[in-house]
Coordinates of C-alpha atoms in Angstrom, one line a residue:
X10 CA -53.3 -95.0 -68.0
X11 CA -54.8 -96.6 -64.5
X12 CA -57.7 -99.5 -64.6
X13 CA -59.1 -101.5 -61.8
X14 CA -57.6 -104.9 -61.5
X15 CA -60.3 -108.0 -60.1
X16 CA -60.4 -111.7 -59.7
X17 CA -62.0 -112.8 -62.9
X18 CA -64.5 -114.4 -60.3
X19 CA -65.7 -111.0 -59.7
X20 CA -66.8 -110.6 -63.8
X21 CA -67.1 -114.3 -65.1
X22 CA -68.4 -117.8 -63.8
X23 CA -66.9 -120.6 -64.1
X24 CA -70.1 -122.7 -64.7
X25 CA -69.4 -127.0 -64.3
X26 CA -72.7 -128.4 -65.1
X27 CA -72.6 -131.5 -65.6
X28 CA -74.7 -134.1 -67.7
X29 CA -74.3 -138.4 -67.2
X30 CA -73.2 -139.8 -70.9
X31 CA -77.4 -141.3 -71.3
X32 CA -78.7 -137.9 -70.9
X33 CA -76.7 -136.5 -73.4
X34 CA -78.1 -136.3 -77.3
X35 CA -75.7 -139.2 -80.0
X36 CA -75.7 -136.2 -82.1
X37 CA -74.8 -133.7 -79.6
X38 CA -71.1 -132.3 -80.0
X39 CA -68.2 -133.1 -78.1
X40 CA -64.9 -131.0 -77.7
X41 CA -62.7 -133.4 -75.4
X42 CA -58.9 -131.8 -74.5
X43 CA -57.6 -133.2 -76.9
X44 CA -59.6 -131.6 -80.5
X45 CA -58.4 -128.4 -78.8
X46 CA -54.5 -127.0 -80.5
X47 CA -52.2 -125.7 -78.4
X48 CA -52.9 -121.5 -77.9
X49 CA -56.5 -122.7 -78.8
X50 CA -57.0 -121.0 -81.9
X51 CA -58.6 -123.5 -83.4
X52 CA -60.9 -126.1 -81.6
X53 CA -62.1 -129.0 -83.5
X54 CA -65.3 -131.8 -82.6
X55 CA -66.6 -135.0 -82.9
X56 CA -70.8 -136.1 -82.2
X57 CA -71.3 -137.4 -78.9
X58 CA -72.5 -141.3 -80.0
X59 CA -68.2 -141.3 -82.2
X60 CA -67.0 -140.7 -79.0
X61 CA -68.6 -142.9 -76.7
X62 CA -69.0 -140.7 -73.6
X63 CA -69.1 -143.3 -70.5
X64 CA -68.9 -140.6 -67.6
X65 CA -70.2 -137.3 -66.5
X66 CA -69.6 -134.2 -68.7
X67 CA -69.7 -130.3 -69.1
X68 CA -72.7 -127.9 -70.7
X69 CA -71.2 -125.5 -73.0
X70 CA -72.9 -122.9 -75.4
X71 CA -71.1 -119.9 -77.6
X72 CA -71.6 -117.9 -74.7
X73 CA -68.7 -120.0 -73.5
X74 CA -65.1 -119.6 -73.6
X75 CA -63.1 -123.1 -73.1
X76 CA -60.6 -123.6 -70.6
X77 CA -58.4 -126.5 -70.4
X78 CA -57.4 -127.1 -67.2
X79 CA -55.0 -129.8 -67.8
X80 CA -51.5 -129.1 -68.8
X81 CA -52.1 -125.4 -68.1
X82 CA -49.0 -123.9 -70.5
X83 CA -50.4 -125.3 -73.1
X84 CA -53.1 -122.3 -73.2
X85 CA -56.0 -124.5 -75.0
X86 CA -58.7 -121.5 -74.5
X87 CA -61.2 -121.5 -77.1
X88 CA -64.4 -119.4 -78.2
X89 CA -66.5 -122.3 -79.9
X90 CA -69.4 -120.4 -81.8
X91 CA -71.6 -124.5 -80.9
X92 CA -73.4 -125.8 -78.1
X93 CA -72.5 -129.2 -76.6
X94 CA -70.6 -131.2 -74.0
X95 CA -66.8 -132.1 -73.3
X96 CA -64.1 -133.1 -71.6
X97 CA -64.0 -132.1 -67.0
X98 CA -60.7 -131.8 -68.5
X99 CA -61.8 -128.1 -69.6
X100 CA -63.6 -125.5 -68.1
X101 CA -66.7 -123.4 -69.6
X102 CA -66.5 -119.5 -68.4
X103 CA -69.8 -117.5 -68.9
X104 CA -68.8 -113.8 -68.9
X105 CA -70.1 -111.4 -67.1
X106 CA -71.6 -108.3 -68.0
X107 CA -69.1 -106.0 -67.1
X108 CA -65.9 -108.4 -69.7
X109 CA -65.7 -108.3 -72.8
X110 CA -65.7 -112.2 -74.2
X111 CA -63.1 -112.1 -77.1
X112 CA -61.1 -109.6 -74.3
X113 CA -60.7 -112.0 -71.5
X114 CA -60.2 -114.3 -74.0
X115 CA -56.5 -112.8 -75.5
X116 CA -56.0 -111.5 -71.6
X117 CA -55.9 -115.6 -70.7
X118 CA -53.8 -116.9 -73.7
X119 CA -51.1 -114.3 -73.6
X120 CA -48.0 -115.5 -71.7
X121 CA -47.7 -114.0 -68.8
X122 CA -51.1 -115.1 -67.9
X123 CA -50.9 -118.6 -69.3
X124 CA -47.5 -119.1 -67.2
X125 CA -48.8 -117.2 -63.6
X126 CA -52.0 -120.4 -64.4
X127 CA -48.9 -122.6 -64.7
X128 CA -47.8 -121.5 -62.0
X129 CA -50.7 -122.5 -59.1
X130 CA -51.5 -126.2 -60.6
X131 CA -51.4 -128.5 -58.6
X132 CA -50.0 -131.9 -59.3
X133 CA -46.4 -133.2 -60.9
X134 CA -46.6 -135.1 -64.0
X135 CA -50.0 -134.2 -64.5
X136 CA -50.1 -131.0 -63.2
X137 CA -54.4 -129.3 -63.2
X138 CA -55.5 -125.6 -62.4
X139 CA -58.8 -125.5 -60.4
X140 CA -61.6 -123.4 -60.3
X141 CA -61.2 -122.3 -57.5
X142 CA -58.0 -120.5 -58.2
X143 CA -58.7 -120.1 -62.4
X144 CA -60.7 -117.9 -60.6
X145 CA -58.5 -116.0 -58.4
X146 CA -56.9 -114.8 -61.9
X147 CA -56.4 -111.0 -61.9
X148 CA -57.4 -108.9 -64.5
X149 CA -57.4 -105.6 -65.4
X150 CA -61.0 -104.0 -66.4
X151 CA -61.2 -100.8 -68.5
X152 CA -64.5 -100.0 -69.8
X153 CA -66.9 -101.9 -71.6
X154 CA -65.5 -100.1 -74.7
X155 CA -62.1 -100.0 -74.9
X156 CA -61.9 -103.4 -74.1
X157 CA -63.7 -104.9 -77.4
X158 CA -61.3 -102.0 -79.2
X159 CA -58.5 -103.9 -77.6
X160 CA -60.0 -107.2 -78.6
X161 CA -60.7 -105.7 -81.8
X162 CA -57.6 -104.9 -82.6
X163 CA -56.0 -107.8 -81.6
X164 CA -58.5 -109.6 -83.8
X165 CA -57.1 -108.6 -85.9
X166 CA -53.8 -108.9 -85.8
X167 CA -53.9 -112.9 -85.0
X168 CA -56.0 -112.4 -88.6
X169 CA -53.2 -111.5 -90.6
X170 CA -50.9 -115.1 -88.8
X171 CA -54.2 -116.8 -89.2
X172 CA -53.4 -116.4 -93.2
X173 CA -49.5 -117.0 -92.8
X174 CA -50.4 -120.4 -91.8
X175 CA -52.7 -121.0 -93.4
X176 CA -50.3 -120.5 -96.8
X177 CA -48.4 -123.2 -95.0
X178 CA -50.3 -126.0 -95.0
X179 CA -51.5 -124.5 -98.5
X180 CA -48.0 -124.8 -99.6
X181 CA -47.5 -128.2 -97.4
X182 CA -50.1 -129.6 -99.7
X183 CA -48.7 -128.2 -102.1
X184 CA -45.9 -130.7 -102.7
X185 CA -47.5 -133.3 -101.1
X186 CA -49.6 -133.4 -104.6
X187 CA -46.1 -133.7 -105.8
X188 CA -45.3 -135.9 -104.4
X189 CA -48.1 -138.0 -105.3
X190 CA -48.3 -137.1 -108.6
X191 CA -45.3 -139.3 -109.5
X192 CA -46.3 -142.2 -107.5
X193 CA -49.7 -142.6 -109.5
X194 CA -46.8 -141.9 -112.9
X195 CA -44.5 -144.4 -110.9
X196 CA -47.5 -147.6 -110.7
X197 CA -46.3 -150.6 -112.3
X198 CA -42.9 -148.8 -112.9
X199 CA -39.9 -150.5 -111.6
X200 CA -38.6 -150.4 -107.3
X201 CA -35.9 -150.4 -105.6
X202 CA -35.1 -150.4 -102.1
X203 CA -33.7 -148.0 -99.5
X204 CA -30.9 -150.1 -99.2
X205 CA -29.9 -149.8 -102.5
X206 CA -29.8 -146.2 -103.0
X207 CA -28.8 -145.3 -99.7
X208 CA -26.3 -146.8 -96.3
X209 CA -27.6 -145.5 -93.1
X210 CA -26.0 -144.4 -90.0
X211 CA -26.6 -142.8 -86.3
X212 CA -24.6 -141.2 -83.5
X213 CA -23.8 -142.5 -79.7
X214 CA -26.3 -142.0 -77.3
X215 CA -23.8 -139.7 -74.6
X216 CA -25.1 -136.6 -73.4
X217 CA -23.6 -134.7 -70.6
X218 CA -25.4 -135.3 -67.1
X219 CA -26.4 -132.0 -64.6
X220 CA -23.0 -132.3 -63.0
X221 CA -20.9 -132.7 -65.6
X222 CA -19.5 -130.2 -67.3
X223 CA -20.6 -129.6 -70.9
X224 CA -18.5 -130.3 -74.5
X225 CA -17.9 -127.9 -77.2
X226 CA -20.2 -130.5 -79.0
X227 CA -23.6 -130.6 -79.0
X228 CA -26.0 -134.0 -80.4
X229 CA -29.3 -133.2 -81.8
X230 CA -32.5 -135.0 -79.4
X231 CA -35.0 -136.6 -82.1
X232 CA -37.1 -133.7 -81.8
X233 CA -35.5 -132.2 -84.2
X234 CA -36.7 -134.0 -87.2
X235 CA -39.7 -135.1 -86.0
X236 CA -42.4 -132.4 -86.8
X237 CA -40.8 -133.0 -90.5
X238 CA -38.3 -129.2 -90.7
X239 CA -35.7 -128.9 -88.9
X240 CA -35.2 -127.5 -85.7
X241 CA -30.9 -126.6 -85.2
X242 CA -32.2 -125.4 -81.6
X243 CA -32.9 -128.4 -80.6
X244 CA -29.7 -129.7 -79.3
X245 CA -28.0 -131.3 -76.3
X246 CA -24.5 -130.9 -74.8
X247 CA -22.5 -134.1 -74.9
X248 CA -20.3 -135.2 -72.6
X249 CA -16.5 -132.2 -71.2
X250 CA -14.3 -134.3 -73.5
X251 CA -16.3 -136.4 -75.5
X252 CA -14.9 -135.6 -79.4
X253 CA -17.5 -137.6 -82.1
X254 CA -16.0 -138.9 -84.8
X255 CA -16.2 -136.9 -88.4
X256 CA -18.4 -139.7 -89.9
X257 CA -20.6 -138.0 -86.8
X258 CA -20.8 -134.8 -87.7
X259 CA -24.5 -133.2 -89.2
X260 CA -24.0 -130.7 -92.2
X261 CA -26.3 -128.6 -93.9
X262 CA -27.9 -130.5 -97.0
X263 CA -28.4 -134.8 -94.5
X264 CA -31.6 -136.2 -94.9
X265 CA -32.7 -137.1 -91.3
X266 CA -34.9 -139.9 -89.4
X267 CA -35.7 -140.3 -86.6
X268 CA -35.1 -144.3 -85.9
X269 CA -36.9 -144.7 -82.6
X270 CA -40.0 -143.4 -81.5
X271 CA -44.2 -143.5 -81.0
X272 CA -45.9 -145.5 -83.4
X273 CA -47.0 -142.0 -85.3
X274 CA -43.7 -140.6 -85.7
X275 CA -40.8 -143.3 -85.8
X276 CA -39.7 -142.6 -89.7
X277 CA -40.5 -139.0 -89.7
X278 CA -37.6 -137.3 -91.4
X279 CA -36.4 -133.0 -92.6
X280 CA -33.5 -132.4 -94.1
X281 CA -30.6 -130.4 -92.0
X282 CA -30.0 -126.6 -92.6
X283 CA -28.3 -123.9 -90.3
X284 CA -27.0 -126.6 -88.4
X285 CA -25.4 -125.0 -85.8
X286 CA -21.0 -125.8 -85.0
X287 CA -20.1 -128.6 -83.4
X288 CA -23.4 -130.6 -83.2
X289 CA -23.5 -134.2 -84.0
X290 CA -25.7 -137.4 -84.7
X291 CA -27.4 -138.4 -81.6
X292 CA -28.5 -142.8 -81.6
X293 CA -31.2 -142.6 -82.4
X294 CA -31.9 -140.5 -86.2
X295 CA -30.9 -142.3 -89.3
X296 CA -29.1 -140.0 -91.9
X297 CA -28.3 -141.5 -95.3
X298 CA -25.3 -141.3 -97.9
X299 CA -26.3 -141.5 -100.8
X300 CA -24.4 -144.3 -103.1
X301 CA -24.3 -142.1 -105.6
X302 CA -23.3 -138.4 -105.3
X303 CA -26.7 -137.4 -107.7
X304 CA -29.7 -138.6 -105.1
X305 CA -31.6 -136.3 -104.5
X306 CA -31.9 -135.4 -101.0
X307 CA -35.0 -132.5 -101.9
X308 CA -36.9 -135.7 -103.7
X309 CA -36.3 -138.7 -101.0
X310 CA -37.2 -136.2 -98.1
X311 CA -40.1 -135.8 -99.9
X312 CA -41.1 -139.4 -100.7
X313 CA -40.4 -140.2 -97.3
X314 CA -42.1 -138.5 -96.2
X315 CA -45.3 -139.7 -98.2
X316 CA -48.5 -141.3 -96.5
X317 CA -47.4 -144.7 -98.5
X318 CA -43.9 -145.0 -97.8
X319 CA -44.6 -143.5 -93.8
X320 CA -47.0 -146.7 -93.5
X321 CA -44.5 -148.8 -94.9
X322 CA -41.5 -147.6 -92.8
X323 CA -43.7 -147.6 -89.7
X324 CA -45.1 -151.0 -90.6
X325 CA -41.4 -152.2 -90.5
X326 CA -40.4 -150.6 -87.8
X327 CA -40.9 -153.3 -84.4
X328 CA -42.1 -153.1 -81.2
X329 CA -40.0 -152.1 -77.9
X330 CA -43.0 -151.9 -75.1
X331 CA -46.0 -149.2 -74.8
X332 CA -46.4 -147.5 -78.5
X333 CA -43.0 -147.0 -79.2
X334 CA -41.5 -148.3 -82.4
X335 CA -37.9 -149.1 -83.3
X336 CA -36.4 -149.1 -87.6
X337 CA -33.8 -150.9 -88.0
X338 CA -31.2 -149.7 -90.2
X339 CA -31.8 -153.4 -92.2
X340 CA -35.3 -152.6 -92.1
X341 CA -35.4 -149.2 -93.3
X342 CA -32.7 -151.2 -96.2
X343 CA -35.5 -153.0 -97.1
X344 CA -38.5 -150.8 -97.6
X345 CA -38.9 -150.1 -101.2
X346 CA -39.2 -147.1 -103.2
X347 CA -39.9 -146.5 -107.4
X348 CA -37.0 -146.4 -109.0
X349 CA -36.4 -142.6 -110.6
X350 CA -34.2 -141.2 -112.7
X351 CA -31.5 -139.0 -111.3
X352 CA -32.4 -135.8 -114.4
X353 CA -36.4 -136.8 -112.5
X354 CA -35.5 -136.7 -109.6
X355 CA -33.3 -133.4 -109.6
X356 CA -36.5 -131.9 -111.6
X357 CA -38.1 -132.6 -108.7
X358 CA -36.1 -131.2 -106.6
X359 CA -36.2 -128.5 -108.0
X360 CA -40.2 -127.7 -107.8
X361 CA -39.3 -128.8 -103.7
X362 CA -36.5 -126.9 -103.4
X363 CA -39.0 -123.7 -105.0
X364 CA -41.6 -124.8 -102.4
X365 CA -39.7 -124.2 -98.9
X366 CA -37.2 -121.1 -100.1
X367 CA -41.1 -119.5 -100.1
X368 CA -42.6 -121.4 -96.5
X369 CA -38.9 -119.6 -95.2
X370 CA -39.8 -116.5 -96.3
X371 CA -43.6 -117.0 -95.4
X372 CA -42.6 -118.7 -91.5
X373 CA -40.2 -116.0 -91.1
X374 CA -43.0 -113.4 -92.2
X375 CA -45.4 -114.9 -89.7
X376 CA -42.2 -115.0 -86.9
X377 CA -42.1 -111.7 -87.3
X378 CA -46.3 -111.1 -86.8
X379 CA -45.7 -113.4 -83.2
X380 CA -42.9 -111.0 -82.1
X381 CA -45.0 -108.3 -83.4
X382 CA -48.7 -109.9 -81.5
X383 CA -46.8 -110.7 -78.5
X384 CA -46.0 -106.5 -78.2
X385 CA -49.7 -106.4 -78.9
X386 CA -50.8 -108.7 -76.6
X387 CA -48.7 -107.0 -73.4
X388 CA -48.8 -103.4 -74.3
X389 CA -52.5 -103.6 -74.5
X390 CA -53.3 -104.9 -71.0
X391 CA -51.3 -102.8 -69.2
X392 CA -53.2 -99.8 -70.5
X393 CA -50.8 -98.9 -73.9
X394 CA -52.0 -99.1 -77.2

């Protein structure tokens, strides 16, 4: 099927109707880039009075597409169902009569188009896509009926992905509820310190540079643990010839924690799983080494992920300038936690393991859904659906 291709500016208008802070109603809705999640699936908002607006903003309504022009590779492309004002780093796009809003949104979000937009952005550290370049993006233009058919198919496929994400969030909330129940029951009971239940070990700060041959050994990036779920692919090569000591090698079941990071991420922990061969600890990740082998890693990972534990760790960490913090071994050892019998730890750990196993299955299904959605997108805009 052959369709004509037009510039976005021929079928939609990038509207930049500015308003000064004094002209914006206090109860008007404000959307900043921080309110649009990457991929654009979710958009939140706050009232103008709460946002304390200091500069001009753009007006938008439920007929617009909100396009984040700063760092376009994040694909912050949202479809609000309300009116308000937005940051000037967000460009409101008003589709014209020849193009369907949902069709254009799906088109702009697909990976190929996101990459194209990013390649046309300017600015090394803070790349931005200009309104003129956005208006020049090529858009395939089938009939309106065909656009709506394509949008409906992609909406349905996207809804399946959204449901799976909700299941994952629900399972996370279930773990949190289990931890809160345990902590409530431990109130007023005996406590101990992390140092009394475990020692901590970190690796070395060694990474191969671009001009250096790479070793068969790799080292974890700190991003392998900061999400709370272990990411085994987040590794870097070690220099050629360097062989990490055996005690620095990471294995499945290790409880790992970020030692140095931003205030929000210092102390983030994850349980190692699906660890590849020859992966070593870096200097910025602690590994817990239990003093008693009966200690349950699933129990402690859930406990240390609880908000009360994260606050303790963040408060014990010291700042190294800006928003970066570091938790030393001695400070981490001093963090107080409830003392929990080994049998209770195991029972709790079994519940968490069961939930995590279900999460793993749902995440695997979501990965397949994402692959299917990408395939549908690719075929849809080539006229192959």
